[in-house]
Short mmCIF file of C-alpha atoms in Angstrom, two decimals:
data_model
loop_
_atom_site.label_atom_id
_atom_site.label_comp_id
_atom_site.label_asym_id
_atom_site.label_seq_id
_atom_site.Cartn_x
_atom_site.Cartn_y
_atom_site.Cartn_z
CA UNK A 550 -18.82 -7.29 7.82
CA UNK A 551 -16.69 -9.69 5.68
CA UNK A 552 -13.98 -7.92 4.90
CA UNK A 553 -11.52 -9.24 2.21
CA UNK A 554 -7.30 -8.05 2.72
CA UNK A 555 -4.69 -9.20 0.39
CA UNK A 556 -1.29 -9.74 1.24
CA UNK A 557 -1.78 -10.77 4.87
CA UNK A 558 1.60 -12.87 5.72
CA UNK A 559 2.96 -10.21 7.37
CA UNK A 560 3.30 -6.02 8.06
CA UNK A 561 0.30 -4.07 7.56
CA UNK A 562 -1.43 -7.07 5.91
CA UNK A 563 -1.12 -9.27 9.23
CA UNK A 564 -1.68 -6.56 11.71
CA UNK A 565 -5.25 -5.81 9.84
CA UNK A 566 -6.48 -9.09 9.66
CA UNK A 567 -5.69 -9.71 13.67
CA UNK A 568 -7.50 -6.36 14.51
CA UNK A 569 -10.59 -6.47 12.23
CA UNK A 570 -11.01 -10.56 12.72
CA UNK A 571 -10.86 -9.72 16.56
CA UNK A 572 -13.73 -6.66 16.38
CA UNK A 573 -15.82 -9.54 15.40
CA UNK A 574 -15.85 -9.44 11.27
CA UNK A 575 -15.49 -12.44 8.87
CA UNK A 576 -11.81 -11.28 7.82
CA UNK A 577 -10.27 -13.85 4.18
CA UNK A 578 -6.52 -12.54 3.35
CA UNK A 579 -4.54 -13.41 0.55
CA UNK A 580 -0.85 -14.81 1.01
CA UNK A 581 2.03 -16.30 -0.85
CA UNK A 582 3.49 -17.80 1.67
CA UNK A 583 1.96 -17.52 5.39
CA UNK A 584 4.25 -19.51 8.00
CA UNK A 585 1.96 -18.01 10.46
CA UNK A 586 -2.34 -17.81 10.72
CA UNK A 587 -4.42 -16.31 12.91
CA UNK A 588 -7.38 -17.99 14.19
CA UNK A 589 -10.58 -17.38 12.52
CA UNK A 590 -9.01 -15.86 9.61
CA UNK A 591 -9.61 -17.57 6.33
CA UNK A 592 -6.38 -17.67 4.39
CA UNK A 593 -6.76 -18.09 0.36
CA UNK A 594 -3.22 -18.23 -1.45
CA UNK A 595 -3.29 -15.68 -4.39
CA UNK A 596 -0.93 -14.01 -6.21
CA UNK A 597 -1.73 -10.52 -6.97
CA UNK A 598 0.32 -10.95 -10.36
CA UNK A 599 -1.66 -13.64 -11.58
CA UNK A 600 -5.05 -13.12 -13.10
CA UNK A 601 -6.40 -16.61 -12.58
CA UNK A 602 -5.42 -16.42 -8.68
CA UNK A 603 -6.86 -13.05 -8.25
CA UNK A 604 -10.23 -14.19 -9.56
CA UNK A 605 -10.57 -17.92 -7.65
CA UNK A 606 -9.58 -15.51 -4.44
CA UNK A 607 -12.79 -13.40 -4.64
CA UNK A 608 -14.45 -15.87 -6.22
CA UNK A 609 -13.98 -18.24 -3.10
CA UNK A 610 -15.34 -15.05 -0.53
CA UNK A 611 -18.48 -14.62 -2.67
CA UNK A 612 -19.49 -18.18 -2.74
CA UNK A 613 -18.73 -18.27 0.75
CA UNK A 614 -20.42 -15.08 1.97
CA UNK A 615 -22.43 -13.96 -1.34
CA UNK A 616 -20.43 -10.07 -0.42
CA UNK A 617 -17.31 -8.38 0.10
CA UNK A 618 -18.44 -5.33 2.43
CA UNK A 619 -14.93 -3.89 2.30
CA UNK A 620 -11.57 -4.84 -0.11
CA UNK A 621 -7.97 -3.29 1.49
CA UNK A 622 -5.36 -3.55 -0.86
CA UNK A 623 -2.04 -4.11 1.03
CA UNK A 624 0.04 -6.34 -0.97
CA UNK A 625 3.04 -4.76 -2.31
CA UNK A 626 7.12 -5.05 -2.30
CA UNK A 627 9.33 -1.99 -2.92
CA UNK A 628 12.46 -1.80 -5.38
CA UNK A 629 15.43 0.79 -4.61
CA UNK A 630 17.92 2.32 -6.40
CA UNK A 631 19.35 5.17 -8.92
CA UNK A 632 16.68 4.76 -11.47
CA UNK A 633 19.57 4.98 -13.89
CA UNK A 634 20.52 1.28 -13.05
CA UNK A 635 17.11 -0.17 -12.35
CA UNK A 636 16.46 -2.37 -15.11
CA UNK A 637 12.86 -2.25 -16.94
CA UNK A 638 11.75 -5.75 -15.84
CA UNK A 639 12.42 -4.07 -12.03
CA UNK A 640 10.31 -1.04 -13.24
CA UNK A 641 7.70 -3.86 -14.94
CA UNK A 642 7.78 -6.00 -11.68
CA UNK A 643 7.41 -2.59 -9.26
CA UNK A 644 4.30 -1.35 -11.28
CA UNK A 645 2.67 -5.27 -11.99
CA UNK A 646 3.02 -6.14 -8.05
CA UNK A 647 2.09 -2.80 -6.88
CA UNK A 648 -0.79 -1.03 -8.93
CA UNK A 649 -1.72 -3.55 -11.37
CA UNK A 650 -1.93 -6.04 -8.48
CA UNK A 651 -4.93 -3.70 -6.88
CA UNK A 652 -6.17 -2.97 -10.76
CA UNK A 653 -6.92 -6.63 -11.26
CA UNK A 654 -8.62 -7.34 -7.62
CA UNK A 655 -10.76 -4.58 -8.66
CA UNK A 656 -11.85 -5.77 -11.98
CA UNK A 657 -13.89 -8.37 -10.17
CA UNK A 658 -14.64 -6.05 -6.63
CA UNK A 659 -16.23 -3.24 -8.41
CA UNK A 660 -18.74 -5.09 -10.16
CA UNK A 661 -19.88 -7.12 -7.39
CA UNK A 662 -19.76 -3.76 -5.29
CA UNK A 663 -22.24 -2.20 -7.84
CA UNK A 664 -24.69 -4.99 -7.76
CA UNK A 665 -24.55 -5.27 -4.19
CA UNK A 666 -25.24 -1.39 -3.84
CA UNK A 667 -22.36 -0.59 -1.67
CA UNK A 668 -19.01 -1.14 0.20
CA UNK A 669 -16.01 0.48 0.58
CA UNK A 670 -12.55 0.10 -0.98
CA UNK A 671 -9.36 0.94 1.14
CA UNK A 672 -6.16 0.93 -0.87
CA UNK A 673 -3.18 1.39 0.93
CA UNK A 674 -0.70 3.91 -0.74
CA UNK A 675 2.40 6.01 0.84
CA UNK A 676 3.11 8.84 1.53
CA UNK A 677 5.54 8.28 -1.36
CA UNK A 678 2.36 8.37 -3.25
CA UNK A 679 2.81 12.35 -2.49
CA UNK A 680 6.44 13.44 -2.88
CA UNK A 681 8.98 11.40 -5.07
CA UNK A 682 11.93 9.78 -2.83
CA UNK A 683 14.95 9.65 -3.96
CA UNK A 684 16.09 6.18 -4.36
CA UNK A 685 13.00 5.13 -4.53
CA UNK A 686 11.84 5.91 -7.74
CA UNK A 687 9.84 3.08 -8.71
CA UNK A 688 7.83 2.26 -5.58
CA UNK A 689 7.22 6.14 -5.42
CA UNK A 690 5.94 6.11 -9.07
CA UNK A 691 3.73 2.93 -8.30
CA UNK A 692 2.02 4.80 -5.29
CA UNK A 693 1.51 7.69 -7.48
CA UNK A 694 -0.32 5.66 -9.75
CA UNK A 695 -2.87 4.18 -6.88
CA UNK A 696 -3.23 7.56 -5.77
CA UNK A 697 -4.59 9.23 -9.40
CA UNK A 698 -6.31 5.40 -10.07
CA UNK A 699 -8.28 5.88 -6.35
CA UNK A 700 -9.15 9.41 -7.36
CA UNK A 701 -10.37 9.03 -10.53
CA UNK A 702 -12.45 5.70 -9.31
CA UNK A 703 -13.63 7.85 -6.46
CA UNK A 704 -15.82 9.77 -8.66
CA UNK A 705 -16.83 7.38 -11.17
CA UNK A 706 -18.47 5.10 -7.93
CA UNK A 707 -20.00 8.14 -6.16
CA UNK A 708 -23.55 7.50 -7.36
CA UNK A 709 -23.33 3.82 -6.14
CA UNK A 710 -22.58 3.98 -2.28
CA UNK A 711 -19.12 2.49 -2.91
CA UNK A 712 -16.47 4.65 -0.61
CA UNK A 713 -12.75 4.89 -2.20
CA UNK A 714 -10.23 5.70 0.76
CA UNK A 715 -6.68 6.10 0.41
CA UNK A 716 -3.84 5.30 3.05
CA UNK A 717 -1.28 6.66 3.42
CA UNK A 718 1.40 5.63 5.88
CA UNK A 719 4.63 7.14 6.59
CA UNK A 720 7.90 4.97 8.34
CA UNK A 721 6.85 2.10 9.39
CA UNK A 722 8.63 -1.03 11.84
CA UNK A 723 7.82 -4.03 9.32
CA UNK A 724 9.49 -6.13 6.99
CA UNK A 725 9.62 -4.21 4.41
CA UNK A 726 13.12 -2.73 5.07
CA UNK A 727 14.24 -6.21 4.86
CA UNK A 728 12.17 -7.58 1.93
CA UNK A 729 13.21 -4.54 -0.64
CA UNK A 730 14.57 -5.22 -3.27
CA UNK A 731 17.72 -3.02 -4.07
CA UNK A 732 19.70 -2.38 -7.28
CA UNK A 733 23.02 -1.88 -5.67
CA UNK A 734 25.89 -2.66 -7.83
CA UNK A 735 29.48 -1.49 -8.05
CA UNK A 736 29.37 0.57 -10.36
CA UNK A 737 25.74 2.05 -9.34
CA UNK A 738 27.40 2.97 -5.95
CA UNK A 739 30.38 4.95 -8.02
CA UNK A 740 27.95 7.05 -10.32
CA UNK A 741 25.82 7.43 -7.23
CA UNK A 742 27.90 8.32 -3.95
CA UNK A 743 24.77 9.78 -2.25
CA UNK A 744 23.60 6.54 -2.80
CA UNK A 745 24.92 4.10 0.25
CA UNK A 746 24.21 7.04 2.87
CA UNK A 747 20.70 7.64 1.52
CA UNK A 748 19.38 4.19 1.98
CA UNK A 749 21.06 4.03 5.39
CA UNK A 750 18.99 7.38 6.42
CA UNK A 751 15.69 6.04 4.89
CA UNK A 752 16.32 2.29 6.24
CA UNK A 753 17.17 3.84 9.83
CA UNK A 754 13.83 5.52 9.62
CA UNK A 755 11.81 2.81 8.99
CA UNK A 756 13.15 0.47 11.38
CA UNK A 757 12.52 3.37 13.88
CA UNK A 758 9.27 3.56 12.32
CA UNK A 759 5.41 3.94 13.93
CA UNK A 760 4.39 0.10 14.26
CA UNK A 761 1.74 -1.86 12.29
CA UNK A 762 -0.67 -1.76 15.23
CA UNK A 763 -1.03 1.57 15.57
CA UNK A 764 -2.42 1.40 11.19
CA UNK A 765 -4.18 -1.29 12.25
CA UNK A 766 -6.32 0.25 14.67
CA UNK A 767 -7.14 3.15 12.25
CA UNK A 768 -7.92 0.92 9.84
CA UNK A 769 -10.70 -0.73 12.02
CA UNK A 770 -12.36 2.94 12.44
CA UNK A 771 -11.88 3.51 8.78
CA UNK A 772 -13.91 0.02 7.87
CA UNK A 773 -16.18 0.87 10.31
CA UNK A 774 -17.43 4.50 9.59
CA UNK A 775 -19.89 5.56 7.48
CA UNK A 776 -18.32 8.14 5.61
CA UNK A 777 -14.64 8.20 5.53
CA UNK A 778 -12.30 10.81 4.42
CA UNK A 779 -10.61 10.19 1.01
CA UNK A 780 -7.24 10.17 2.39
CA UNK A 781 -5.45 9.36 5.66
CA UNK A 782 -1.90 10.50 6.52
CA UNK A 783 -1.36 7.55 9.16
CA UNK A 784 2.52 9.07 9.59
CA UNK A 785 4.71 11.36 12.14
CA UNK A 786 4.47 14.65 12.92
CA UNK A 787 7.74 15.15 10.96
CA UNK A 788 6.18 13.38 7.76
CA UNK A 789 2.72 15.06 8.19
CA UNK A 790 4.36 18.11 8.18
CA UNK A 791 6.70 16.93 5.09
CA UNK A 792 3.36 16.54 3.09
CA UNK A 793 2.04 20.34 3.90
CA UNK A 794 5.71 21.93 3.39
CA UNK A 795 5.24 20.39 -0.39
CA UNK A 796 1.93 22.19 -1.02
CA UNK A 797 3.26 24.88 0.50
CA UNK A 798 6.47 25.40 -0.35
CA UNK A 799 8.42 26.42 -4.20
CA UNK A 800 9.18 22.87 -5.93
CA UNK A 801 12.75 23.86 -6.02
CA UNK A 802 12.91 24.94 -2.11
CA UNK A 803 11.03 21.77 -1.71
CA UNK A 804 13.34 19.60 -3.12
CA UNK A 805 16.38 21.45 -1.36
CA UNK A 806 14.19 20.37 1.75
CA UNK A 807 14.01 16.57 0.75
CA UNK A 808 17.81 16.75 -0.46
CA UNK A 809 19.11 17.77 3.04
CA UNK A 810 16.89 15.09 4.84
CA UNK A 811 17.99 12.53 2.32
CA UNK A 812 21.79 13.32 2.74
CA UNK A 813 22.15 13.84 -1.11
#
């Protein structure tokens, strides 16, 4: 299959490309800045904020290969902080990396999907896609809009053989705990004493997190099957469990639940 990932310089995004290029399918990734490739990987340097990159990128596969059998849509960043203090450029860059990123890869995928009478879409979300975190407002918000985009695109490509799957991973060991952005100023840590002890609960998590591998590897049975589920919870026990407690559960006893875990 030739399979098209962006955001491939590291995390998920790396982890993905290894696997699937190894299985034995034509694998292209976009990056921003890659200091490391893996053999028989086509890299194409894209940014998914910039309309004229996104379109050379896919352009380049289907001159190439003439088809994209499946698009995953990795590339993101995460901002955190009171969403008080985070600034509406921070909300603007959150939402323009995050969802429109995947809107404007799709602009071109869908169409050549349609003509091509098939394929399969696999955005990757969070399970902050389900539950709003605390702290992390904005990346929460951006998930939430992949998730209703994914479900409303779902249906509109059912009649076309085009699959729409959604991912969504729990704590993860990446770089993301190091690459987040964080609105953390003095006087944001006053109005906000929850705050400091928060992010040190979440960051602990994710540094204690499942690793990219083990996505990976589900992703490669995802790509590969012919009719996925919608939606994968690729997370811990704990965090599956977090998921079903919030369909189950009162909103308010819910959020008593996530205010204990999150030390607030």
């Amino acid at each position: 299959m030739v399979i098209l990932i962006t955001g491939i310089s590291s995390g998920f995004g790396k982890a993905m490309a290894e696997a699937l290029s190894a299985e034995g399918h034509k694998v292209y990734g976009t990056h921003r800045h890659a200091r490391e490739f893996i053999p028989g990987v086509e890299y194409i340097k894209a940014d998914a904020t910039d309309e004229v990159q996104v379109e050379a990128a896919v352009r380049r596969v289907t001159d190439a290969e003439g088809r994209i059998d499946v698009f995953i849509n990795n590339a993101g960043m995460g901002i955190g902080g009171p969403l008080e203090f985070s600034s509406l450029e921070d909300a603007r860059t959150q939402m323009d990396v995050n969802w429109m990123g995947m809107v404007r890869f799709l602009h071109h995928i869908v169409p050549l999907m349609r003509r091509q009478h098939g394929g399969k879409i696999i955005c990757i979300s969070s399970i902050g896609g389900l539950m709003g975190l605390p702290y992390q407002g904005l990346y929460s918000a951006s998930k939430f809009a992949i998730e209703g985009y994914c479900e409303a695109l779902r249906l509109e490509l059912q009649d076309f053989g085009i699959k729409v799957v959604v991912i969504e991973p729990g704590d993860f060991s990446t770089n993301f705990t190091a690459t987040r952005k964080c609105v953390d100023t003095p006087e944001a840590r006053q109005a906000y004493p929850s705050f400091d002890r928060s992010m040190r609960s979440i960051e602990k998590d994710e540094r204690n997190g499942m690793k990219p591998e083990a996505l990976a590897r589900k992703i490669c049975r995802i790509a590969a099957a012919k009719n996925p589920r919608y939606t994968y919870i690729i997370a811990s026990p704990l965090q599956k469990l977090a998921v079903l407690a919030k369909t189950l559960l009162p909103p308010r006893l819910f959020a008593r639940v996530l205010s204990l875990y999150y030390r607030l």
